[in-house]
PDB file of C-alpha atoms in Angstrom:
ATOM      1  CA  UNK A   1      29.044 -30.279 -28.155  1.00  0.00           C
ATOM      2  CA  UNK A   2      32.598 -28.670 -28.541  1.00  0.00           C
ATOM      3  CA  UNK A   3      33.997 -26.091 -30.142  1.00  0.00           C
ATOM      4  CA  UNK A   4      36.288 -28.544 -32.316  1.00  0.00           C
ATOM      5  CA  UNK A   5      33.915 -31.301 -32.846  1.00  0.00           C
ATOM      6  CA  UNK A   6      30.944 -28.503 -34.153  1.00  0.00           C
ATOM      7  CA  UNK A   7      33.544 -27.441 -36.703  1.00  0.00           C
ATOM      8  CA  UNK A   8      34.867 -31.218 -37.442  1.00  0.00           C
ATOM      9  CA  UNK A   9      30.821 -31.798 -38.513  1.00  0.00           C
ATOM     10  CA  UNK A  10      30.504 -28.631 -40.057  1.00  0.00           C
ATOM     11  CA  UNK A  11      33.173 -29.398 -42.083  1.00  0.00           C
ATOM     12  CA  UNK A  12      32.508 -33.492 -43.051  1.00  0.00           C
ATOM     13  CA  UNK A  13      29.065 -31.995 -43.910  1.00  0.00           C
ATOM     14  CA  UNK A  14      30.241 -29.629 -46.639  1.00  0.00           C
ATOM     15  CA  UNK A  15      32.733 -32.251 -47.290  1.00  0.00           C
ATOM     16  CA  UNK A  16      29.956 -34.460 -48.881  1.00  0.00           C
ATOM     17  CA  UNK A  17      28.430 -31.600 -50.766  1.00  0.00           C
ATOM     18  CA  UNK A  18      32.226 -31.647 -52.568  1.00  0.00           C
ATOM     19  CA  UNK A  19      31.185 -35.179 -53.749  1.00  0.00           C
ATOM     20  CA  UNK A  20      28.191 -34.359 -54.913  1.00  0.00           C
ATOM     21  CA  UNK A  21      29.545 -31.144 -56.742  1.00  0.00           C
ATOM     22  CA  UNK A  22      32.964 -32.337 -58.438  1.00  0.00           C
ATOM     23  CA  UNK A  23      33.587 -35.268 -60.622  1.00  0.00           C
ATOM     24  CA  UNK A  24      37.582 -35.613 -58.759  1.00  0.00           C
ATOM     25  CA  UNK A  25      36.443 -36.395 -55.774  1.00  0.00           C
ATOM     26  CA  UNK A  26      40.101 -37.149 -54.057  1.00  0.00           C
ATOM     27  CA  UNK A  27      41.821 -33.973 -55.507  1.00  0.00           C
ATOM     28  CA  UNK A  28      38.666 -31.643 -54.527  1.00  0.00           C
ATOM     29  CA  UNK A  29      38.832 -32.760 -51.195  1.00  0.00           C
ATOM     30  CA  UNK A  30      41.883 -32.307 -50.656  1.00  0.00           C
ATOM     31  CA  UNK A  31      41.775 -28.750 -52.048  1.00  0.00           C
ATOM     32  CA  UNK A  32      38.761 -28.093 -49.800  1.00  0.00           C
ATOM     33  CA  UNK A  33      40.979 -29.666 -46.442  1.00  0.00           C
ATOM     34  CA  UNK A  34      44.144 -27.325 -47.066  1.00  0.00           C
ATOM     35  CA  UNK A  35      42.184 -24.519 -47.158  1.00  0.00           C
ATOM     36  CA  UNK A  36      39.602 -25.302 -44.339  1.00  0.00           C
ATOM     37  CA  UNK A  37      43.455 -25.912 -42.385  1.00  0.00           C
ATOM     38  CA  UNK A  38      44.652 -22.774 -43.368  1.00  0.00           C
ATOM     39  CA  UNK A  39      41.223 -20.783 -42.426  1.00  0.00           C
ATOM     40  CA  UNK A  40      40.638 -22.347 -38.974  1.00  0.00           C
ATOM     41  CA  UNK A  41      44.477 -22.997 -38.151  1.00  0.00           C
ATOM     42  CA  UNK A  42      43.888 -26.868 -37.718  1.00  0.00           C
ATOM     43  CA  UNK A  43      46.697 -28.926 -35.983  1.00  0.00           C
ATOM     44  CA  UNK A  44      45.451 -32.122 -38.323  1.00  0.00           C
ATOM     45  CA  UNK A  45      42.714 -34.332 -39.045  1.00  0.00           C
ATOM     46  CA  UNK A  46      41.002 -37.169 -41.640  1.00  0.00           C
ATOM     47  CA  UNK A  47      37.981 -37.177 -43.629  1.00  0.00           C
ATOM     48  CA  UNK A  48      36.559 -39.915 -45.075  1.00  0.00           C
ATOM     49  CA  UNK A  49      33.574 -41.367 -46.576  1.00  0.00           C
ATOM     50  CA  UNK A  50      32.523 -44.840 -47.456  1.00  0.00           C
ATOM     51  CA  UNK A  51      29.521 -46.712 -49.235  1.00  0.00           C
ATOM     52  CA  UNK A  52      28.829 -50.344 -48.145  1.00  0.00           C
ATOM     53  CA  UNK A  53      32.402 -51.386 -47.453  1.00  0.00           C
ATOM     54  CA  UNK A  54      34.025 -48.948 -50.303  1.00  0.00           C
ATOM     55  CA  UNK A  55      35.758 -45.886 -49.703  1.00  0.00           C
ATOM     56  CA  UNK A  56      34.157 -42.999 -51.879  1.00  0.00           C
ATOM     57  CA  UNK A  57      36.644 -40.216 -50.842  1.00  0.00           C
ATOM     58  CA  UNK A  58      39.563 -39.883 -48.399  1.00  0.00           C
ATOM     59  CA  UNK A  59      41.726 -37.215 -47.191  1.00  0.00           C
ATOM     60  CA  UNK A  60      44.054 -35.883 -44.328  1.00  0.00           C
ATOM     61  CA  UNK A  61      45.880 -32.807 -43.321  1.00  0.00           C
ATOM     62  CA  UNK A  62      48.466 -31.818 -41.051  1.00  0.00           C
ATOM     63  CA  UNK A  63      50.617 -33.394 -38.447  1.00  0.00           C
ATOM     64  CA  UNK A  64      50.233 -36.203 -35.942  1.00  0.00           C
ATOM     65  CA  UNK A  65      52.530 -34.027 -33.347  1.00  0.00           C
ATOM     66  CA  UNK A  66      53.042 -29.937 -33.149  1.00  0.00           C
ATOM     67  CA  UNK A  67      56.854 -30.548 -32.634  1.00  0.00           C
ATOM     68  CA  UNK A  68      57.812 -33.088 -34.599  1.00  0.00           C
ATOM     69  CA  UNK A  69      56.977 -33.230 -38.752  1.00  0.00           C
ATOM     70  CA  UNK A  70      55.299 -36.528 -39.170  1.00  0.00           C
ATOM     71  CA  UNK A  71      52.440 -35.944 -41.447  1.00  0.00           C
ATOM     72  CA  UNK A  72      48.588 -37.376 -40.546  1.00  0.00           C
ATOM     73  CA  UNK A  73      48.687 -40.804 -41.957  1.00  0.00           C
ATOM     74  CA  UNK A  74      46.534 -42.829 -44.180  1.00  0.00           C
ATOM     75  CA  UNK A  75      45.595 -45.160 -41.395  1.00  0.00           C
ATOM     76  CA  UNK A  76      45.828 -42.789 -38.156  1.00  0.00           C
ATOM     77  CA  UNK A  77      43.113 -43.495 -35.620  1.00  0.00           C
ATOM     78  CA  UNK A  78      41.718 -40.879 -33.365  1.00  0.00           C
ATOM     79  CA  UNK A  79      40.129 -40.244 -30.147  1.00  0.00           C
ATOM     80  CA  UNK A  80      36.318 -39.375 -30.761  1.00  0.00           C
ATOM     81  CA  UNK A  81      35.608 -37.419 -27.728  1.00  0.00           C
ATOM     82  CA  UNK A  82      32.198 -37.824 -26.536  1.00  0.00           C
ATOM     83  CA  UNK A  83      30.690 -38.087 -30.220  1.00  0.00           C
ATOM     84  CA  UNK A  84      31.881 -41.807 -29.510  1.00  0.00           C
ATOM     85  CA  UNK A  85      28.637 -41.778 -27.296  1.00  0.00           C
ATOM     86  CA  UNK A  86      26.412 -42.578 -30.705  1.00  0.00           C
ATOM     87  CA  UNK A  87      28.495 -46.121 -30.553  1.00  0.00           C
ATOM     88  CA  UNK A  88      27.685 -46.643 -27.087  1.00  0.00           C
ATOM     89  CA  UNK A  89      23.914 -45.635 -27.563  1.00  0.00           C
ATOM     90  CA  UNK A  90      24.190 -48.190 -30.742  1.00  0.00           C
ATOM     91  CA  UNK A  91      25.789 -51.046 -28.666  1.00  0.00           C
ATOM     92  CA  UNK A  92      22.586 -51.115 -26.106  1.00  0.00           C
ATOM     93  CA  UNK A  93      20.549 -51.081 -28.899  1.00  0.00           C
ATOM     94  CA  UNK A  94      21.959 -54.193 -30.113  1.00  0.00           C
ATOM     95  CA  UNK A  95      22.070 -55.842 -26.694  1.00  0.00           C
ATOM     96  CA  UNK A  96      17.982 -54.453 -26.038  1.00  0.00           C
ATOM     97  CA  UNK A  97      17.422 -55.935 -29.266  1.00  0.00           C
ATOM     98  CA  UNK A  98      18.595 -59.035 -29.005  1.00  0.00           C
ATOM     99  CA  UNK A  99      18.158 -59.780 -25.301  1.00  0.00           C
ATOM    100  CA  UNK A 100      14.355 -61.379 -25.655  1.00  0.00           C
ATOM    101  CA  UNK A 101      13.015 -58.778 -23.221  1.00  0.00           C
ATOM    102  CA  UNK A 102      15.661 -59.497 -20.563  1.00  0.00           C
ATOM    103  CA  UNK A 103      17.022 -56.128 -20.594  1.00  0.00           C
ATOM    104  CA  UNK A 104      14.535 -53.227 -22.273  1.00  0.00           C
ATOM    105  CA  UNK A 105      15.275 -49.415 -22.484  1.00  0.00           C
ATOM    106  CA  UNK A 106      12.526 -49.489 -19.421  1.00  0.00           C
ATOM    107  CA  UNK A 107      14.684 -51.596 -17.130  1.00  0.00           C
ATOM    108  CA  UNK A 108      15.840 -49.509 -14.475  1.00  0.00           C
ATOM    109  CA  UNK A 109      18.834 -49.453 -12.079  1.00  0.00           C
ATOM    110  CA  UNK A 110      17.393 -50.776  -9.272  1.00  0.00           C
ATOM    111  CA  UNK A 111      15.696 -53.751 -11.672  1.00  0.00           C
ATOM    112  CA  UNK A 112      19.333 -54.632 -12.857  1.00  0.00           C
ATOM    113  CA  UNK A 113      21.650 -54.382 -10.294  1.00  0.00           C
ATOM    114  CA  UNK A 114      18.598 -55.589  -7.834  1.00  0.00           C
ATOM    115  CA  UNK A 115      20.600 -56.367  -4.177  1.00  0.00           C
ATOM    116  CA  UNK A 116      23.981 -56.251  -5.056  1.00  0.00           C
ATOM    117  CA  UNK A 117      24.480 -52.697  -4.235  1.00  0.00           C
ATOM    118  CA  UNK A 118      22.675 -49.533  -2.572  1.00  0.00           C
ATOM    119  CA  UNK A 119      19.968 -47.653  -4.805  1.00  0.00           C
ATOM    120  CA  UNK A 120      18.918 -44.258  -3.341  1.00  0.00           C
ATOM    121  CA  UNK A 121      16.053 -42.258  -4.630  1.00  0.00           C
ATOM    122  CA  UNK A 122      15.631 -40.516  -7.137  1.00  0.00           C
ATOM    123  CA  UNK A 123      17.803 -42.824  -8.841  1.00  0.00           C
ATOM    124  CA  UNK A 124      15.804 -46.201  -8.352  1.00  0.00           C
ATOM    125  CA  UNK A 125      13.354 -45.898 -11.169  1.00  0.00           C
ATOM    126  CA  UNK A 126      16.328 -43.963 -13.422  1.00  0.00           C
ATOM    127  CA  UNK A 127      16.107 -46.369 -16.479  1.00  0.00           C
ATOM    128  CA  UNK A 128      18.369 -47.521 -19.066  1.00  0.00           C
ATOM    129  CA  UNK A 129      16.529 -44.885 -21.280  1.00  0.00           C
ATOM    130  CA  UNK A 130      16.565 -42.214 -18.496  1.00  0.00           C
ATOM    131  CA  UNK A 131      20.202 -42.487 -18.657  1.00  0.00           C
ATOM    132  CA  UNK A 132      20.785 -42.292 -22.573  1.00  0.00           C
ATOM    133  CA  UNK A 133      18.985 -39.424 -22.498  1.00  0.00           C
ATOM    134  CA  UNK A 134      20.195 -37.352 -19.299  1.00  0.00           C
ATOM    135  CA  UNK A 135      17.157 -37.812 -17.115  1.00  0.00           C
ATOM    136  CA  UNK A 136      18.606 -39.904 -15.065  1.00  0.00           C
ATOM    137  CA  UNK A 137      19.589 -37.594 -12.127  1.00  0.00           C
ATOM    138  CA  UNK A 138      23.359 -38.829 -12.519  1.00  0.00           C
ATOM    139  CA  UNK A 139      25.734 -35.711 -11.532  1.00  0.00           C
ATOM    140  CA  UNK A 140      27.222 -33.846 -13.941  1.00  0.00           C
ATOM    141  CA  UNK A 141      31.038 -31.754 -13.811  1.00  0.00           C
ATOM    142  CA  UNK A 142      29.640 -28.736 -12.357  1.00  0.00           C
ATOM    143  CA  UNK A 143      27.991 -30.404  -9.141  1.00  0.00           C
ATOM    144  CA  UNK A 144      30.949 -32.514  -8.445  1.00  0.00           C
ATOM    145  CA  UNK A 145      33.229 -29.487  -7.928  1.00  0.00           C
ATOM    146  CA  UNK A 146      31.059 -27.992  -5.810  1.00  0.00           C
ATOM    147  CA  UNK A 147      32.145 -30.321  -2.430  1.00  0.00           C
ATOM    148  CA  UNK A 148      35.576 -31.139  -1.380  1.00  0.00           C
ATOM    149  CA  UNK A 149      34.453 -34.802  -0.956  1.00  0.00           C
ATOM    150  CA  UNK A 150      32.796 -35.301  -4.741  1.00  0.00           C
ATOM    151  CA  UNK A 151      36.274 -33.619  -5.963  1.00  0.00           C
ATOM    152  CA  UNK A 152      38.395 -35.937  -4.196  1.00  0.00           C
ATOM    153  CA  UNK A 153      36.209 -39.013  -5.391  1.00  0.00           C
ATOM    154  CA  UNK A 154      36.860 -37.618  -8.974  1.00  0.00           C
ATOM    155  CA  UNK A 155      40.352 -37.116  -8.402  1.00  0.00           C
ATOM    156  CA  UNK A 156      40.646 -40.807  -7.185  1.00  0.00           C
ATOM    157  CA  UNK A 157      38.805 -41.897 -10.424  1.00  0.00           C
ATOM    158  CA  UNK A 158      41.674 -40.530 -12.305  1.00  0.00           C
ATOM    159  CA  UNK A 159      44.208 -41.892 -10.141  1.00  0.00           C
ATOM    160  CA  UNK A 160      42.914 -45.092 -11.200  1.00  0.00           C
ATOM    161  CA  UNK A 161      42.889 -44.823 -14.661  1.00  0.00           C
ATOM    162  CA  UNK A 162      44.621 -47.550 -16.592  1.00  0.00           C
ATOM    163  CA  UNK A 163      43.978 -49.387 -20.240  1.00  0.00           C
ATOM    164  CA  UNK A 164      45.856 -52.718 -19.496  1.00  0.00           C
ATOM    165  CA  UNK A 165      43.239 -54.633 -17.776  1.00  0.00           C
ATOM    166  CA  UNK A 166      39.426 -54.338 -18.842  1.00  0.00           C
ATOM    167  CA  UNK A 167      37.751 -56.533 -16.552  1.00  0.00           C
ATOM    168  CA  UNK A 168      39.527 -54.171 -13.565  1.00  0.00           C
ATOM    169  CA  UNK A 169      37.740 -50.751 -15.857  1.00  0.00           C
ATOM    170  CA  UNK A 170      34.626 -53.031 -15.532  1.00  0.00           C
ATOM    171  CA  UNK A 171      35.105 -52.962 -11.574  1.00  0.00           C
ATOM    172  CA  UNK A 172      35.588 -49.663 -11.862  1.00  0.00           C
ATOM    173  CA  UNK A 173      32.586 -48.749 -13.562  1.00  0.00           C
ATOM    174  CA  UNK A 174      30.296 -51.192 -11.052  1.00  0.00           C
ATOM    175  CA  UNK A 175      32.267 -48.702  -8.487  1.00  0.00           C
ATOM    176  CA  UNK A 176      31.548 -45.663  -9.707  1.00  0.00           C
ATOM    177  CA  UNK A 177      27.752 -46.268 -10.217  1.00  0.00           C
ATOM    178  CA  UNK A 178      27.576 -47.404  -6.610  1.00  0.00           C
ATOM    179  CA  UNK A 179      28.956 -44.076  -5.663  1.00  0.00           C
ATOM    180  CA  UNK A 180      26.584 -41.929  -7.931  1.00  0.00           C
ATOM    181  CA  UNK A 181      23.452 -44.111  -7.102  1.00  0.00           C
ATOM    182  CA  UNK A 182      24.501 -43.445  -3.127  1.00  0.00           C
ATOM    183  CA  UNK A 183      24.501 -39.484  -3.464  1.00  0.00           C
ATOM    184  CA  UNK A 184      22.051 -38.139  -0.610  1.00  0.00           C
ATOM    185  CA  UNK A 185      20.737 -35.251  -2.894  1.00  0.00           C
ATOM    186  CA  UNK A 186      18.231 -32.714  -3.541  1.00  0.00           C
ATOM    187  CA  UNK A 187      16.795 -31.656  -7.267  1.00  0.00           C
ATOM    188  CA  UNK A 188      18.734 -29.153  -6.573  1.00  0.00           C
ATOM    189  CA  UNK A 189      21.609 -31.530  -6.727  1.00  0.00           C
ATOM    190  CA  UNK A 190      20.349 -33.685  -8.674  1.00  0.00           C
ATOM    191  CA  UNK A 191      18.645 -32.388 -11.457  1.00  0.00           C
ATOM    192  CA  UNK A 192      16.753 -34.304 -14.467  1.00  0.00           C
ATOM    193  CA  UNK A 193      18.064 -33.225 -17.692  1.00  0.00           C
ATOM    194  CA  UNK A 194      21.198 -32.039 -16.820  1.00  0.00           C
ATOM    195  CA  UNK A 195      24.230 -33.121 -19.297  1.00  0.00           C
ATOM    196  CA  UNK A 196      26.374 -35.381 -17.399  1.00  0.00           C
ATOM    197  CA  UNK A 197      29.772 -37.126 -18.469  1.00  0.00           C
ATOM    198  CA  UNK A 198      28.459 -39.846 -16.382  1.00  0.00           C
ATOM    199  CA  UNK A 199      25.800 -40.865 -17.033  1.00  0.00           C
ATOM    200  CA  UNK A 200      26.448 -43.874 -20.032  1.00  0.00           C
ATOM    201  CA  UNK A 201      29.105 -44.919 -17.963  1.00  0.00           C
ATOM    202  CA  UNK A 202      26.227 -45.625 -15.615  1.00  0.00           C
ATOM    203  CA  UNK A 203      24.518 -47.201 -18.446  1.00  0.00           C
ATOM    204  CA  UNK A 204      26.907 -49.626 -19.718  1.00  0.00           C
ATOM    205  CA  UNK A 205      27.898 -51.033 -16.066  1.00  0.00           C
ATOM    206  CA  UNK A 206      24.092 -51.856 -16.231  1.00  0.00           C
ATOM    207  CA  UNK A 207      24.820 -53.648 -19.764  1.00  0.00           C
ATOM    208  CA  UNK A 208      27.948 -54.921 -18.026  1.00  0.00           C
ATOM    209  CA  UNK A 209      25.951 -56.504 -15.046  1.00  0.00           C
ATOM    210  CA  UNK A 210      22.981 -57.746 -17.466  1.00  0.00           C
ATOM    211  CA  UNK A 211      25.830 -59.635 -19.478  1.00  0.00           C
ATOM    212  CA  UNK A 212      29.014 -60.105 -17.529  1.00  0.00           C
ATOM    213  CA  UNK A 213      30.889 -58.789 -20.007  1.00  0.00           C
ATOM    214  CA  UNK A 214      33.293 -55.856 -20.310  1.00  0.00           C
ATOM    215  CA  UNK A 215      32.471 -53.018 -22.431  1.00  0.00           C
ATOM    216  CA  UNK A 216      35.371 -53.748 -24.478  1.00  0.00           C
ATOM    217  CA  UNK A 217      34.002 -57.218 -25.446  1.00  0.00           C
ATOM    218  CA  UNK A 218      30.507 -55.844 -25.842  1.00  0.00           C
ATOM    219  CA  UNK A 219      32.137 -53.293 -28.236  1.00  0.00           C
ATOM    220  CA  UNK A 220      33.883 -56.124 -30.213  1.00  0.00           C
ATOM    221  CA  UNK A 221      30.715 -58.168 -30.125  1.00  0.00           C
ATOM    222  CA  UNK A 222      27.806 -55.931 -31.014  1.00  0.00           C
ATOM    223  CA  UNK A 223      29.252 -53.313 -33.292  1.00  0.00           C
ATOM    224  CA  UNK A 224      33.118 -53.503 -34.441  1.00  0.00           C
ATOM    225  CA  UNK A 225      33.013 -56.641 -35.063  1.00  0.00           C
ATOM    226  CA  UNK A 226      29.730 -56.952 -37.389  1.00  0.00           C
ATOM    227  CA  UNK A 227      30.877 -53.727 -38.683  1.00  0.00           C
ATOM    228  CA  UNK A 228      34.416 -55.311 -39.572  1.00  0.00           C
ATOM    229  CA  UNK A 229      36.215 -52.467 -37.704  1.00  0.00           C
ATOM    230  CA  UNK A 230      39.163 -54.313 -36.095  1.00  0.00           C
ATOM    231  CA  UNK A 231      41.304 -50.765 -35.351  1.00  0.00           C
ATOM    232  CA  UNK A 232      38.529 -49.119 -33.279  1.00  0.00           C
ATOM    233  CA  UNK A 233      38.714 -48.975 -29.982  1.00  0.00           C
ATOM    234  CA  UNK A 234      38.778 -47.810 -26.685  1.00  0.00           C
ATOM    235  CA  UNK A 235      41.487 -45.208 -24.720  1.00  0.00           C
ATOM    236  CA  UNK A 236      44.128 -43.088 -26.085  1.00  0.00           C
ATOM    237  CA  UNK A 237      44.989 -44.137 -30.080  1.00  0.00           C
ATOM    238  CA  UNK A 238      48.490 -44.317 -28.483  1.00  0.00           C
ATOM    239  CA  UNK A 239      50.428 -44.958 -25.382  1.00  0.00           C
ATOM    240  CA  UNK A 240      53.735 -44.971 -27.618  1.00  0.00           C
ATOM    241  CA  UNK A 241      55.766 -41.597 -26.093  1.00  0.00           C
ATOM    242  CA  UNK A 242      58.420 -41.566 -28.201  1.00  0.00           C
ATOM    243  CA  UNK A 243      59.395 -39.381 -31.614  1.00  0.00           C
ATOM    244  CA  UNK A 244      58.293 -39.572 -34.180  1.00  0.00           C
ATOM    245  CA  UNK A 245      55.020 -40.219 -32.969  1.00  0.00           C
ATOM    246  CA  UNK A 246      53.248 -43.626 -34.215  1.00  0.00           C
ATOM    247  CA  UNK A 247      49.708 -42.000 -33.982  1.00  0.00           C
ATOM    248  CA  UNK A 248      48.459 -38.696 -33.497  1.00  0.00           C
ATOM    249  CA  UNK A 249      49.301 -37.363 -29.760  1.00  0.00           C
ATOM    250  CA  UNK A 250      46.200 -35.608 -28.325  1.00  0.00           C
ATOM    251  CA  UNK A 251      47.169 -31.592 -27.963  1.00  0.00           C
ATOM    252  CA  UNK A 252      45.937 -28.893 -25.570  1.00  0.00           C
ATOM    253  CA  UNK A 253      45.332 -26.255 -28.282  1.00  0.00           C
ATOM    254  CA  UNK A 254      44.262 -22.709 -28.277  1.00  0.00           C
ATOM    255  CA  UNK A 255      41.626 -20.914 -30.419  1.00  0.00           C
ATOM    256  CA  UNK A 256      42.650 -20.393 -33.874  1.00  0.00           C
ATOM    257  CA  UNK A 257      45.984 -22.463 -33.324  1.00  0.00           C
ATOM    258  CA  UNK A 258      47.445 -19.813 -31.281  1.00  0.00           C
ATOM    259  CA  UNK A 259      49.105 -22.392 -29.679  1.00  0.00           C
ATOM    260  CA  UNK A 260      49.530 -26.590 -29.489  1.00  0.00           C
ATOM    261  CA  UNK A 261      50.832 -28.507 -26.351  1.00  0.00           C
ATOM    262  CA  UNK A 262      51.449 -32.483 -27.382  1.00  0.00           C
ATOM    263  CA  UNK A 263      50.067 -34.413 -23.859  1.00  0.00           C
ATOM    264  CA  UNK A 264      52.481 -36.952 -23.334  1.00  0.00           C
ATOM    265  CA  UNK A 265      49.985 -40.660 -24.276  1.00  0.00           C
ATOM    266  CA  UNK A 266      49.578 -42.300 -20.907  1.00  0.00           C
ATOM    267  CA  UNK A 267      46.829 -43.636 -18.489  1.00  0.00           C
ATOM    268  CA  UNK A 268      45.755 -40.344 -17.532  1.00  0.00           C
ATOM    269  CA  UNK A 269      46.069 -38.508 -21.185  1.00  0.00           C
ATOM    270  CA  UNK A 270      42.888 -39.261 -21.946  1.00  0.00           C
ATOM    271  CA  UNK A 271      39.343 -39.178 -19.928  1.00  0.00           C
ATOM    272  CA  UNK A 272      39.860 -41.550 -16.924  1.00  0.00           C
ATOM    273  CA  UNK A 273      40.043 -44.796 -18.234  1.00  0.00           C
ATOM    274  CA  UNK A 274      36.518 -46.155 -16.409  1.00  0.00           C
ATOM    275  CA  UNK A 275      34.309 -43.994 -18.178  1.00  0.00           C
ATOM    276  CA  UNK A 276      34.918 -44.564 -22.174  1.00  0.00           C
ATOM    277  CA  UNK A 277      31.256 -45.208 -22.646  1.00  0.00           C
ATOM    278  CA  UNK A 278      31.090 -41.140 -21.969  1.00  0.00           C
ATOM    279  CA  UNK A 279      34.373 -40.120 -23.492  1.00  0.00           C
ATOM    280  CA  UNK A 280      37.068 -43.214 -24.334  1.00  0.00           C
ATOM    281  CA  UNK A 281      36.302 -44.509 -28.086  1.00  0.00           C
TER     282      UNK A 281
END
């Protein structure tokens, strides 16, 4: 977990022991943001927290851009880093759940994708489970810069990133598993366990094979749309480049806010645009 999104929980969690403390919910939130901005020299960001479909407390801080004054808005969407992986872990449940023992967390790579592409070993009995979980072999960051070729794969995985068309991210996906599943490799390479940034990408073009649907579409089905959540989504919350900014831009940022660089919104601003289940919603 990162640095940002530890202190993002750390502070939602003391957050709701405001509600539970003060009868002005609003104002004491607010209170508690401008100071928690002040201590940890926050760019901006939302809280809020809702009971059935009621908001119970909202509040924002800060600016969508570190160059241009536009304040955090009411409605402002943002990029959930891998924490969105708890909505991609709920979406197979739904789909496991509802499948009639077609697809079950047991199911494994070589059961799903069966002869339409190349599973080595150890990665044939990996299953849908295995992957959730990171005992699925899949590579992780590390590993991949340690050969010229697995950089140069990654490299062409960004190239490719784009958010117009998500049946062509779908391809992607079933392209990028066939690589991963074709890695000639040791437990020394591939180790069970390790964290990957791969591995529920690997998952969901299972889910997208079982179905023949995109993860976007799954997303809409299974979870935004029973949850009435019409603004999530998947990709950067903006591709807008022009100031003032519509949404919040994403920032490199130093510790402490010792400094903020806006990352102009594009098809590469984000994680590469194939693997949202890991990093995209």
């Amino acid at each position: 977990m990162g640095t940002f999104t530890f202190i993002m929980l750390r502070l939602i969690v003391l957050a709701i022991c405001v509600i539970s403390a003060f009868g002005d919910i609003n104002d004491e939130l607010q209170d508690f943001m401008d100071q928690a901005q002040e201590d940890y020299k926050m760019l901006g960001m939302s809280i809020g927290a809702f009971q059935g479909d009621e908001w119970i407390m909202k509040g924002r801080i800060g600016l969508r851009h570190a160059n241009d004054p536009t304040p955090i808005g009411e409605d402002d969407k943002f990029y959930l880093s891998d924490a969105g992986r708890s909505i991609t872990a709920m979406l197979a449940a739904r789909i496991v759940e509802q499948s009639e023992g077609r697809i079950t967390w047991l199911s494994t790579i070589a059961d799903v994708f069966g002869e339409s592409i190349t599973v080595l070993s150890p990665f044939t009995d990996a299953t849908l489970l295995d992957l959730f979980l990171h005992s699925g072999h899949i590579l992780d960051f590390d590993q991949v810069m340690q050969t010229e070729e697995l950089m140069e794969w990654y490299d062409q995985v960004w190239a490719a990133s784009q958010w117009d068309m998500p049946e062509e991210n779908m391809q992607q996906r079933m392209e990028l598993t066939k690589f991963l599943v074709n890695i000639d490799c040791g437990d020394e390479m591939c180790q069970e366990g390790r964290y990957s940034k791969f591995t529920y990408t690997v998952a969901v073009a299972m889910l997208e094979k079982f179905t023949g649907k995109s993860f976007d579409v799954l997303l809409n089905d299974y979870v935004f749309g029973p949850l009435n959540a019409p603004d999530c989504g998947l990709g950067p919350n903006t591709l807008d480049q022009s100031l003032p900014p519509l949404q919040p831009w994403s920032h490199f940022s130093g510790p402490w806010g010792v400094y903020d660089i806006p990352v102009l919104p594009g098809n590469q601003s984000n994680m590469p645009s194939s693997m949202t289940p890991d990093d995209g919603i």
